[in-house]
N, CA, C and O of each residue as an XYZ file, in Angstrom:
724
protein
N       0.866     -1.271      0.036
C      -0.147     -0.074      0.025
C       0.762      1.138     -0.140
O       0.510      2.017     -0.965
N       1.976      1.170      0.776
C       2.869      2.538      0.768
C       3.249      2.875     -0.506
O       3.120      4.039     -0.884
N       3.773      1.885     -1.344
C       4.156      2.235     -2.744
C       3.036      2.857     -3.533
O       3.352      3.853     -4.184
N       1.972      2.517     -3.587
C       0.867      3.212     -4.320
C       0.543      4.632     -3.598
O       0.328      5.626     -4.292
N       0.519      4.685     -2.282
C       0.448      5.823     -1.724
C       1.324      6.921     -2.113
O       0.949      8.065     -2.365
N       2.729      6.408     -2.145
C       3.869      7.373     -2.487
C       3.709      7.668     -3.894
O       3.935      8.828     -4.237
N       3.342      6.786     -4.809
C       3.288      7.181     -6.131
C       2.014      8.168     -6.377
O       2.121      9.090     -7.187
N       0.860      7.960     -5.688
C      -0.128      8.857     -5.747
C       0.140     10.269     -5.119
O      -0.559     11.250     -5.373
N       1.044     10.275     -4.412
C       1.276     11.739     -3.612
C       2.566     12.484     -4.586
O       2.684     13.710     -4.610
N       3.413     11.646     -5.298
C       4.187     12.387     -6.032
C       3.904     13.553     -6.740
O       2.993     13.608     -7.565
N       4.744     14.629     -6.422
C       4.444     15.987     -7.074
C       3.454     16.747     -6.402
O       3.038     17.737     -7.004
N       2.959     16.477     -5.209
C       1.971     17.140     -4.343
C       2.747     17.962     -3.478
O       3.910     17.686     -3.181
N       2.056     19.096     -3.011
C       2.624     19.829     -1.951
C       2.413     19.182     -0.432
O       1.343     18.800      0.043
N       3.762     19.161      0.221
C       3.686     18.350      1.540
C       3.065     19.127      2.528
O       3.341     20.325      2.593
N       2.156     18.546      3.415
C       1.378     19.108      4.315
C       2.529     19.010      5.728
O       3.228     18.018      5.935
N       2.530     20.051      6.456
C       3.394     20.091      7.575
C       2.476     20.515      8.838
O       1.593     21.371      8.875
N       2.932     19.692      9.825
C       2.209     19.948     11.181
C       3.201     19.964     12.209
O       4.207     19.254     12.195
N       2.879     20.848     13.166
C       3.819     21.262     14.225
C       3.289     20.568     15.613
O       2.084     20.549     15.864
N       4.091     20.097     16.344
C       3.665     19.246     17.524
C       4.540     20.305     18.538
O       5.623     20.784     18.202
N       3.944     20.548     19.690
C       4.540     21.248     20.790
C       4.087     21.096     22.109
O       2.889     20.881     22.291
N       4.909     21.179     23.116
C       4.482     20.776     24.497
C       3.183     21.618     25.058
O       2.136     21.044     25.357
N       3.354     22.949     25.162
C       2.380     23.830     25.827
C       2.237     25.006     24.927
O       2.988     25.206     23.972
N       1.123     25.870     25.307
C       1.110     27.211     24.749
C       2.076     28.188     24.948
O       2.361     29.051     24.118
N       2.611     28.050     26.111
C       3.858     28.827     26.477
C       5.058     28.552     25.693
O       5.990     29.355     25.681
N       5.084     27.462     25.038
C       6.311     27.034     24.215
C       6.070     27.512     22.701
O       7.018     27.522     21.915
N       4.826     27.895     22.322
C       4.253     28.080     21.044
C       5.088     29.368     20.267
O       5.439     29.208     19.098
N       5.346     30.481     20.889
C       6.134     31.532     20.267
C       7.503     31.169     19.997
O       7.994     31.523     18.925
N       8.234     30.461     20.885
C       9.499     30.058     20.593
C       9.596     28.868     19.648
O      10.531     28.808     18.851
N       8.732     27.986     19.702
C       8.595     26.866     18.676
C       8.431     27.555     17.370
O       9.119     27.153     16.432
N       7.596     28.557     17.187
C       7.337     29.134     15.880
C       8.679     29.732     15.233
O       9.013     29.655     14.051
N       9.297     30.284     16.179
C      10.541     30.978     15.815
C      11.515     30.067     15.413
O      12.214     30.362     14.443
N      11.710     28.820     16.097
C      12.710     27.792     15.725
C      12.279     26.866     14.437
O      13.116     26.335     13.707
N      11.010     26.757     14.277
C      10.450     26.077     13.059
C      10.738     26.890     11.994
O      11.223     26.373     10.987
N      10.525     28.085     12.033
C      10.832     29.223     11.050
C      12.237     29.135     10.576
O      12.492     29.062      9.374
N      13.184     29.141     11.527
C      14.485     28.966     11.109
C      14.865     27.543     10.349
O      15.582     27.484      9.350
N      14.243     26.388     11.014
C      14.471     25.384     10.368
C      14.050     25.239      8.944
O      14.755     24.670      8.111
N      12.864     25.773      8.677
C      12.207     25.655      7.412
C      12.856     26.467      6.385
O      12.915     26.095      5.213
N      13.460     27.832      6.906
C      14.138     28.706      6.151
C      15.393     27.885      5.573
O      15.711     27.891      4.384
N      16.071     27.166      6.603
C      17.188     26.248      6.203
C      16.852     25.288      5.150
O      17.603     25.180      4.180
N      15.820     24.602      5.251
C      15.553     23.695      4.343
C      15.102     24.243      2.846
O      15.272     23.619      1.798
N      14.567     25.383      2.962
C      14.287     26.137      1.665
C      15.537     26.474      0.867
O      15.624     26.458     -0.360
N      16.573     26.807      1.812
C      17.778     27.418      1.127
C      18.570     26.156      0.535
O      19.462     26.290     -0.303
N      18.178     24.962      1.031
C      18.964     23.722      0.361
C      17.944     23.245     -0.707
O      18.386     22.519     -1.598
N      16.705     23.552     -0.715
C      15.831     22.822     -1.784
C      15.834     21.532     -1.742
O      15.897     20.885     -2.788
N      15.761     20.895     -0.437
C      15.946     19.631     -0.313
C      14.831     19.064      0.661
O      14.454     19.757      1.605
N      14.361     17.937      0.456
C      13.509     17.317      1.577
C      12.142     17.652      1.512
O      11.833     18.506      0.682
N      11.116     17.079      2.328
C       9.734     17.537      2.254
C       9.504     18.612      2.876
O       8.370     19.085      2.813
N      10.373     19.171      3.522
C      10.174     20.464      4.382
C      10.510     21.644      3.589
O      10.157     22.739      4.027
N      11.144     21.572      2.484
C      11.502     22.723      1.728
C      10.378     23.523      1.180
O      10.490     24.749      1.188
N       9.289     22.955      0.695
C       8.103     23.720      0.202
C       6.821     23.163      0.783
O       5.799     23.011      0.113
N       6.928     22.881      2.007
C       5.645     22.397      2.662
C       4.709     23.403      2.978
O       5.032     24.586      3.092
N       3.365     22.905      3.149
C       2.316     23.935      3.484
C       2.080     23.699      4.964
O       1.692     22.586      5.319
N       2.252     24.506      5.713
C       2.120     24.396      7.257
C       0.735     24.599      7.577
O       0.213     25.693      7.361
N       0.029     23.546      8.122
C      -1.260     23.454      8.481
C      -1.705     24.158      9.891
O      -2.597     25.000      9.998
N      -0.925     23.657     10.912
C      -1.272     24.305     12.224
C      -0.234     23.607     13.305
O       0.751     22.950     12.969
N      -0.588     23.839     14.494
C       0.298     23.240     15.547
C      -0.694     22.434     16.593
O      -1.726     22.951     17.019
N      -0.320     21.289     16.907
C      -1.012     20.499     18.071
C      -0.209     20.668     19.158
O       0.991     20.394     19.131
N      -0.861     21.163     20.254
C      -0.323     21.557     21.476
C      -0.790     20.506     22.603
O      -1.880     20.488     23.174
N       0.294     19.641     22.782
C      -0.007     18.613     23.776
C       1.207     17.902     24.228
O       1.874     17.336     23.361
N       1.645     17.841     25.636
C       2.877     17.501     25.983
C       3.372     16.060     25.764
O       4.565     15.759     25.725
N       2.360     15.204     25.625
C       2.755     13.732     25.406
C       2.825     13.361     24.121
O       3.525     12.389     23.836
N       2.186     13.995     23.211
C       2.327     13.841     21.824
C       3.688     14.227     21.174
O       4.222     13.590     20.266
N       4.135     15.253     21.706
C       5.494     15.831     21.074
C       6.629     14.777     21.467
O       7.639     14.731     20.765
N       6.500     13.969     22.515
C       7.497     13.000     22.861
C       7.199     11.625     22.114
O       8.121     10.814     22.015
N       6.015     11.350     21.616
C       5.661     10.242     21.086
C       4.868     10.282     19.810
O       3.723      9.852     19.674
N       5.532     10.786     18.996
C       4.796     11.268     17.692
C       4.191     10.026     16.981
O       4.758      8.933     16.953
N       2.895     10.312     16.363
C       2.245      9.059     15.919
C       2.820      8.809     14.352
O       3.139      9.740     13.613
N       2.889      7.489     14.008
C       3.400      7.305     12.732
C       2.322      7.487     11.660
O       2.511      8.080     10.598
N       1.090      6.875     12.073
C      -0.062      6.997     11.223
C      -1.191      7.543     12.104
O      -1.171      7.363     13.321
N      -2.130      8.182     11.515
C      -3.482      8.471     11.991
C      -4.560      8.158     11.142
O      -4.397      8.391      9.944
N      -5.640      7.672     11.522
C      -6.714      7.201     10.390
C      -7.915      8.017     10.801
O      -8.217      8.237     11.974
N      -8.538      8.425      9.801
C      -9.773      9.423      9.721
C     -10.743      8.650      9.001
O     -10.401      8.144      7.933
N     -11.867      8.496      9.424
C     -12.966      8.007      8.730
C     -14.013      9.137      8.327
O     -14.659      9.660      9.234
N     -14.196      9.508      7.108
C     -15.115     10.720      6.485
C     -16.494     10.152      6.383
O     -16.775      8.997      6.066
N     -17.297     11.094      6.686
C     -18.727     11.048      6.595
C     -19.294     10.290      5.237
O     -20.419      9.799      5.141
N     -18.293     10.298      4.225
C     -18.660      9.514      2.851
C     -18.278      8.136      2.923
O     -18.309      7.430      1.915
N     -17.903      7.682      4.090
C     -17.376      6.371      4.512
C     -16.156      5.976      3.741
O     -15.896      4.791      3.533
N     -15.372      7.004      3.296
C     -13.865      6.758      2.798
C     -13.067      6.982      4.061
O     -13.451      7.675      5.004
N     -11.880      6.307      3.989
C     -10.856      6.336      5.312
C      -9.704      7.092      4.668
O      -9.377      6.854      3.506
N      -9.103      7.978      5.396
C      -8.072      8.665      5.232
C      -7.017      8.133      5.931
O      -7.322      7.902      7.101
N      -5.852      7.847      5.630
C      -4.678      7.642      6.276
C      -3.785      8.625      6.376
O      -3.204      8.929      5.334
N      -3.490      9.269      7.465
C      -2.275     10.415      7.448
C      -1.144      9.738      7.970
O      -1.114      9.333      9.132
N      -0.132      9.583      7.096
C       1.171      8.895      7.413
C       2.272      9.981      7.579
O       2.436     10.810      6.685
N       3.098      9.990      8.814
C       3.944     10.794      9.035
C       5.247     10.178      8.345
O       5.824      9.161      8.732
N       5.647     11.057      7.137
C       6.657     10.722      6.200
C       8.231     10.902      6.763
O       9.151     10.105      6.577
N       8.288     12.253      7.554
C       9.514     12.635      7.907
C       9.293     13.760      9.066
O       8.402     14.601      8.949
N      10.088     13.722     10.092
C      10.071     14.442     11.273
C      11.413     15.242     11.520
O      12.523     14.866     11.142
N      11.178     16.238     12.113
C      12.478     17.024     12.668
C      12.141     17.467     14.057
O      11.058     18.010     14.274
N      12.921     17.286     14.903
C      12.346     17.652     16.302
C      13.438     18.355     17.111
O      14.601     18.105     16.794
N      13.205     19.204     18.118
C      14.057     19.504     19.160
C      13.417     18.797     20.287
O      12.484     19.313     20.902
N      13.974     17.425     20.627
C      13.467     16.651     21.408
C      12.865     17.076     22.683
O      13.534     17.743     23.472
N      11.473     16.688     22.977
C      10.787     16.793     24.122
C       9.985     18.380     23.993
O       9.038     18.672     24.723
N      10.449     19.159     23.120
C       9.771     20.576     23.152
C       8.837     20.827     21.975
O       7.686     21.244     22.104
N       9.547     20.481     20.586
C       8.764     20.469     19.566
C       9.118     19.569     18.518
O      10.187     18.962     18.587
N       8.288     19.403     17.486
C       8.518     18.455     16.352
C       7.939     19.093     15.186
O       6.967     19.828     15.359
N       8.400     18.913     14.030
C       7.545     19.154     12.785
C       7.563     18.065     12.022
O       8.609     17.461     11.785
N       6.369     17.697     11.548
C       6.329     16.463     10.667
C       5.592     16.857      9.044
O       4.808     17.748      8.716
N       6.233     15.782      8.283
C       5.402     16.019      6.929
C       4.432     15.084      7.053
O       4.709     14.071      7.694
N       3.179     15.224      6.501
C       2.113     14.324      6.689
C       1.678     14.153      5.236
O       1.506     15.107      4.477
N       1.491     12.718      4.861
C       0.875     12.565      3.562
C      -0.447     11.885      3.725
O      -0.510     10.784      4.271
N      -1.494     12.498      3.275
C      -2.893     12.115      3.269
C      -3.242     11.383      2.149
O      -3.055     11.856      1.028
N      -3.786     10.152      2.335
C      -4.062      9.291      1.127
C      -5.501      8.512      1.566
O      -5.685      7.926      2.633
N      -6.278      8.632      0.681
C      -7.758      7.814      0.627
C      -7.347      6.530      0.500
O      -6.653      6.242     -0.475
N      -7.663      5.632      1.360
C      -7.390      4.234      1.118
C      -8.232      3.387      0.166
O      -7.796      2.367     -0.368
N      -9.439      3.857     -0.011
C     -10.256      3.379     -1.096
C      -9.683      3.709     -2.518
O      -9.689      2.850     -3.400
N      -9.201      4.936     -2.718
C      -8.974      5.271     -4.150
C      -7.613      5.437     -4.236
O      -7.218      5.640     -5.384
N      -6.630      5.409     -3.229
C      -5.192      5.580     -3.162
C      -4.780      6.943     -3.664
O      -3.590      7.119     -3.924
N      -5.597      7.868     -3.817
C      -5.279      9.291     -4.279
C      -5.052     10.014     -2.944
O      -5.654      9.791     -1.894
N      -3.927     11.065     -3.195
C      -3.698     12.070     -2.360
C      -4.713     13.082     -2.256
O      -5.452     13.266     -3.223
N      -4.856     13.822     -1.116
C      -5.787     14.823     -1.016
C      -5.202     16.056     -0.073
O      -4.215     16.013      0.661
N      -5.993     17.030     -0.281
C      -5.572     18.306      0.447
C      -6.245     18.096      1.988
O      -7.351     17.574      2.128
N      -5.521     18.520      2.993
C      -6.131     18.484      4.159
C      -6.653     19.878      4.517
O      -6.245     20.931      4.026
N      -7.715     19.726      5.540
C      -8.332     20.773      6.090
C      -8.182     20.844      7.510
O      -7.918     19.784      8.078
N      -8.311     22.004      8.277
C      -8.192     22.009      9.671
C      -9.149     20.821     10.459
O      -8.876     20.196     11.485
N     -10.087     20.762      9.796
C     -11.187     19.750     10.494
C     -10.655     18.317     10.442
O     -10.672     17.546     11.401
N     -10.173     18.036      9.203
C      -9.602     16.629      8.963
C      -8.339     16.449      9.946
O      -8.212     15.365     10.516
N      -7.525     17.342     10.133
C      -6.486     17.187     10.961
C      -6.837     17.168     12.549
O      -6.265     16.430     13.351
N      -7.743     17.980     12.841
C      -8.167     17.929     14.126
C      -8.932     16.552     14.432
O      -8.664     15.910     15.448
N      -9.753     16.191     13.645
C     -10.565     14.923     13.952
C      -9.353     13.830     14.154
O      -9.375     13.099     15.145
N      -8.396     13.749     13.279
C      -7.435     12.719     13.360
C      -6.592     12.814     14.783
O      -6.263     11.842     15.463
N      -6.369     13.939     15.023
C      -5.483     14.036     16.161
C      -6.363     13.880     17.550
O      -5.827     13.402     18.550
N      -7.565     14.255     17.558
C      -8.634     13.960     18.804
C      -8.896     12.598     18.694
O      -8.967     12.059     19.799
N      -9.076     11.809     17.691
C      -9.227     10.424     17.604
C      -8.048      9.608     18.039
O      -8.242      8.515     18.572
N      -6.786     10.087     17.838
C      -5.519      9.612     18.362
C      -5.372      9.610     19.784
O      -4.690      8.791     20.401
N      -6.040     10.562     20.299
C      -5.882     11.006     21.856
C      -7.082     10.407     22.658
O      -7.053     10.362     23.888
N      -8.143      9.946     21.922
C      -9.564      9.650     22.484
C      -9.431      8.472     23.636
O     -10.203      8.421     24.593
N      -8.457      7.621     23.444
C      -8.463      6.489     24.606
C      -7.861      7.124     25.725
O      -8.205      6.628     26.798
N      -7.114      8.016     25.789
C      -6.462      8.617     27.053
C      -7.120      9.729     27.423
O      -6.970     10.740     26.736
N      -7.802      9.750     28.346
C      -8.818     10.908     28.885
C      -7.836     12.029     29.492
O      -8.208     13.202     29.492
N      -6.673     11.691     29.970
C      -5.608     12.660     30.557
C      -4.936     13.558     29.378
O      -4.241     14.546     29.613
N      -5.231     13.095     28.128
C      -4.474     13.799     27.086
C      -5.489     14.676     26.552
O      -6.370     14.099     25.915
N      -5.593     16.151     26.676
C      -6.359     16.941     26.078
C      -5.646     18.056     25.402
O      -5.276     19.045     26.035
N      -5.464     17.926     24.236
C      -4.663     18.872     23.297
C      -5.513     19.897     22.647
O      -6.729     19.846     22.467
N      -4.626     20.899     22.300
C      -5.428     22.145     21.557
C      -4.826     22.372     20.321
O      -3.703     21.882     20.199
N      -5.372     23.114     19.177
C      -4.853     23.227     17.889
C      -4.604     24.853     17.551
O      -5.480     25.665     17.849
N      -3.684     25.165     17.080
C      -3.337     26.493     16.466
C      -3.432     26.401     15.098
O      -2.487     25.878     14.508
N      -4.441     26.827     14.427
C      -4.479     26.790     12.962
C      -3.562     27.779     12.420
O      -3.397     28.838     13.025
N      -2.923     27.518     11.284
C      -2.027     28.558     10.541
C      -2.798     29.062      9.275
O      -3.385     28.316      8.490
N      -2.713     30.577      9.168
C      -3.305     31.195      8.220
C      -2.090     32.110      7.534
O      -1.123     32.544      8.160
N      -2.327     32.295      6.218
C      -1.165     33.198      5.607
C      -1.417     34.688      6.332
O      -2.520     35.058      6.737
N      -0.408     35.326      6.402
C      -0.309     36.733      6.922
C      -1.197     37.852      6.049
O      -1.649     38.894      6.525
N      -1.334     37.438      4.769
C      -2.264     38.467      3.986
C      -3.792     37.920      4.028
O      -4.636     38.652      3.511
N      -4.152     36.880      4.512
C      -5.666     36.708      4.559
C      -6.319     37.624      5.468
O      -5.875     37.927      6.575
N      -7.371     38.045      4.966
C      -8.106     39.280      5.856
C      -8.357     38.812      7.160
O      -8.636     37.623      7.309
N      -8.300     39.577      8.134
C      -8.501     39.270      9.478
C     -10.073     38.783      9.696
O     -10.393     37.934     10.528
N     -10.980     39.447      8.830
C     -12.392     38.949      9.075
C     -12.479     37.395      8.702
O     -13.230     36.647      9.328
N     -11.745     36.986      7.745
C     -11.884     35.709      7.288
C     -11.288     34.603      8.507
O     -11.835     33.559      8.864
N     -10.093     35.142      8.975
C      -9.479     34.445      9.930
C     -10.516     34.247     11.115
O     -10.945     33.142     11.448
N     -10.856     35.406     11.692
C     -11.901     35.409     12.597
C     -12.982     34.451     12.546
O     -13.327     33.768     13.510
N     -13.539     34.416     11.330
C     -14.826     33.562     11.053
C     -14.366     32.006     11.248
O     -14.987     31.126     11.846
N     -13.106     31.909     10.579
C     -12.800     30.288     10.528
C     -12.462     30.037     12.310
O     -12.937     29.051     12.872
N     -11.789     30.829     12.902
C     -11.663     30.583     14.304
C     -12.939     30.326     15.062
O     -13.067     29.360     15.815
N     -13.873     31.216     14.839
C     -15.194     31.115     15.561
C     -16.011     29.747     15.029
O     -16.751     29.122     15.788
N     -15.801     29.385     13.726
C     -16.305     28.218     13.288
C     -15.613     26.899     13.828
O     -16.281     25.880     14.004
N     -14.293     26.946     14.078
C     -13.633     25.858     14.488
C     -13.854     25.701     16.072
O     -13.851     24.592     16.606
N     -14.054     26.946     16.808
C     -14.341     26.781     17.970
C     -15.906     26.360     18.383
O     -16.166     25.883     19.488
N     -16.848     26.581     17.421
C     -18.045     25.931     17.561
C     -17.857     24.476     17.536
O     -18.403     23.744     18.362
N     -17.040     24.021     16.536
C     -17.098     22.407     16.172
C     -16.226     21.744     17.312
O     -16.403     20.598     17.724
N     -15.215     22.662     17.785
C     -14.090     21.937     18.590
C     -14.008     22.814     19.873
O     -13.059     23.578     20.046
N     -14.947     22.696     20.700
C     -14.909     23.754     21.910
C     -13.906     23.486     22.736
O     -13.719     22.289     22.959
N     -13.062     24.409     23.362
C     -11.849     24.363     24.018
C     -10.800     23.676     23.551
O      -9.957     23.181     24.300
N     -10.765     23.583     22.165
C      -9.590     23.126     21.422
C      -8.804     23.848     20.461
O      -7.838     23.369     19.867
N      -9.254     25.035     20.325
C      -8.600     25.992     19.482
C      -7.659     27.030     20.290
O      -8.105     27.644     21.259
N      -6.420     27.179     19.864
C      -5.725     28.338     20.410
C      -5.572     29.292     19.463
O      -6.163     29.216     18.386
N      -4.702     30.358     19.798
C      -4.539     31.470     19.000
C      -3.914     30.975     17.556
O      -3.098     30.057     17.466
N      -4.401     31.690     16.502
C      -3.932     31.378     15.299
C      -2.316     31.765     15.044
O      -1.738     32.655     15.669
N      -1.775     31.032     14.138
C      -0.333     31.318     13.800
C      -0.317     31.737     12.365
O      -0.892     31.111     11.474
N       0.366     32.817     12.196
C       0.277     33.547     10.764
C       1.733     33.235     10.096
O       2.833     33.321     10.641
N       1.467     32.900      8.943
C       2.773     32.456      8.131
C       2.982     33.620      6.936
O       1.976     33.914      6.291
N       4.059     34.194      6.663
C       4.343     35.123      5.757
C       4.954     34.342      4.499
O       6.093     33.873      4.491
N       4.011     34.261      3.395
C       4.866     33.555      2.460
C       5.908     34.055      1.621
O       6.507     33.375      0.788
N       6.111     35.289      1.869
C       7.121     36.237      1.015
C       8.580     35.777      2.044
O       9.573     35.218      1.579
N       8.433     36.105      3.270
C       9.635     35.811      4.053
C       9.789     34.488      4.664
O      10.884     34.039      5.006
N       8.519     33.785      4.814
C       8.783     32.433      5.561
C       8.470     32.609      6.971
O       8.392     31.569      7.623
N       8.258     33.807      7.628
C       7.969     34.153      8.910
C       6.831     33.481      9.572
O       5.741     33.388      9.008
N       7.046     33.033     10.695
C       5.760     32.633     11.543
C       5.510     33.266     12.794
O       6.454     33.340     13.580
N       4.298     33.781     13.147
C       4.223     34.561     14.286
C       2.885     34.097     14.914
O       2.025     33.633     14.166
N       2.668     34.192     16.190
C       1.582     33.824     17.125
C       0.794     35.010     17.127
O       1.407     36.016     17.485
N      -0.466     35.165     16.806
C      -1.379     36.332     16.898
C      -1.545     36.619     18.366
O      -1.921     35.740     19.141
N      -1.269     37.833     18.747
C      -1.330     38.193     19.997
C      -2.543     39.381     20.287
O      -2.372     40.131     21.247
N      -3.601     39.511     19.551
C      -4.628     40.457     19.500
C      -5.128     40.515     20.911
O      -6.053     41.271     21.208
């Protein structure tokens, strides 16, 4: 199956997800991940060079024991397998992972939404009631604030107490910053 999944995914943009311990670590994590991604872009190598940053999962246990795969069942009865292809970490504090989403029925790669990522992460921790993570969605810096606030509001309705402040990505400079409005 992995061979087919990798073939289906060739040429697609890599999805990146940050894992970090706590919301207190988020600003420092963003700064360090920004430096790491800038280094990858300067070398134009690896799955991190041109990845699309989706968000940050904030939960102290997951950062130390990253999942290799997460399965997500869609309302359409399709199953999406999110495979962690590559990781880079400052052990115990943060990690950034390249995620490959593949529909198991069609073997096709697909684009991930915040909802898909959150559903998979929440399902991963469902068996451990002591693990309650939260998610910081990433938005491009030039996205109008009105759209960002609408998406944050929508996510808060669907995932109460699971949404942290947004992270902004500047596509020109590669900068990451946590919104502190």
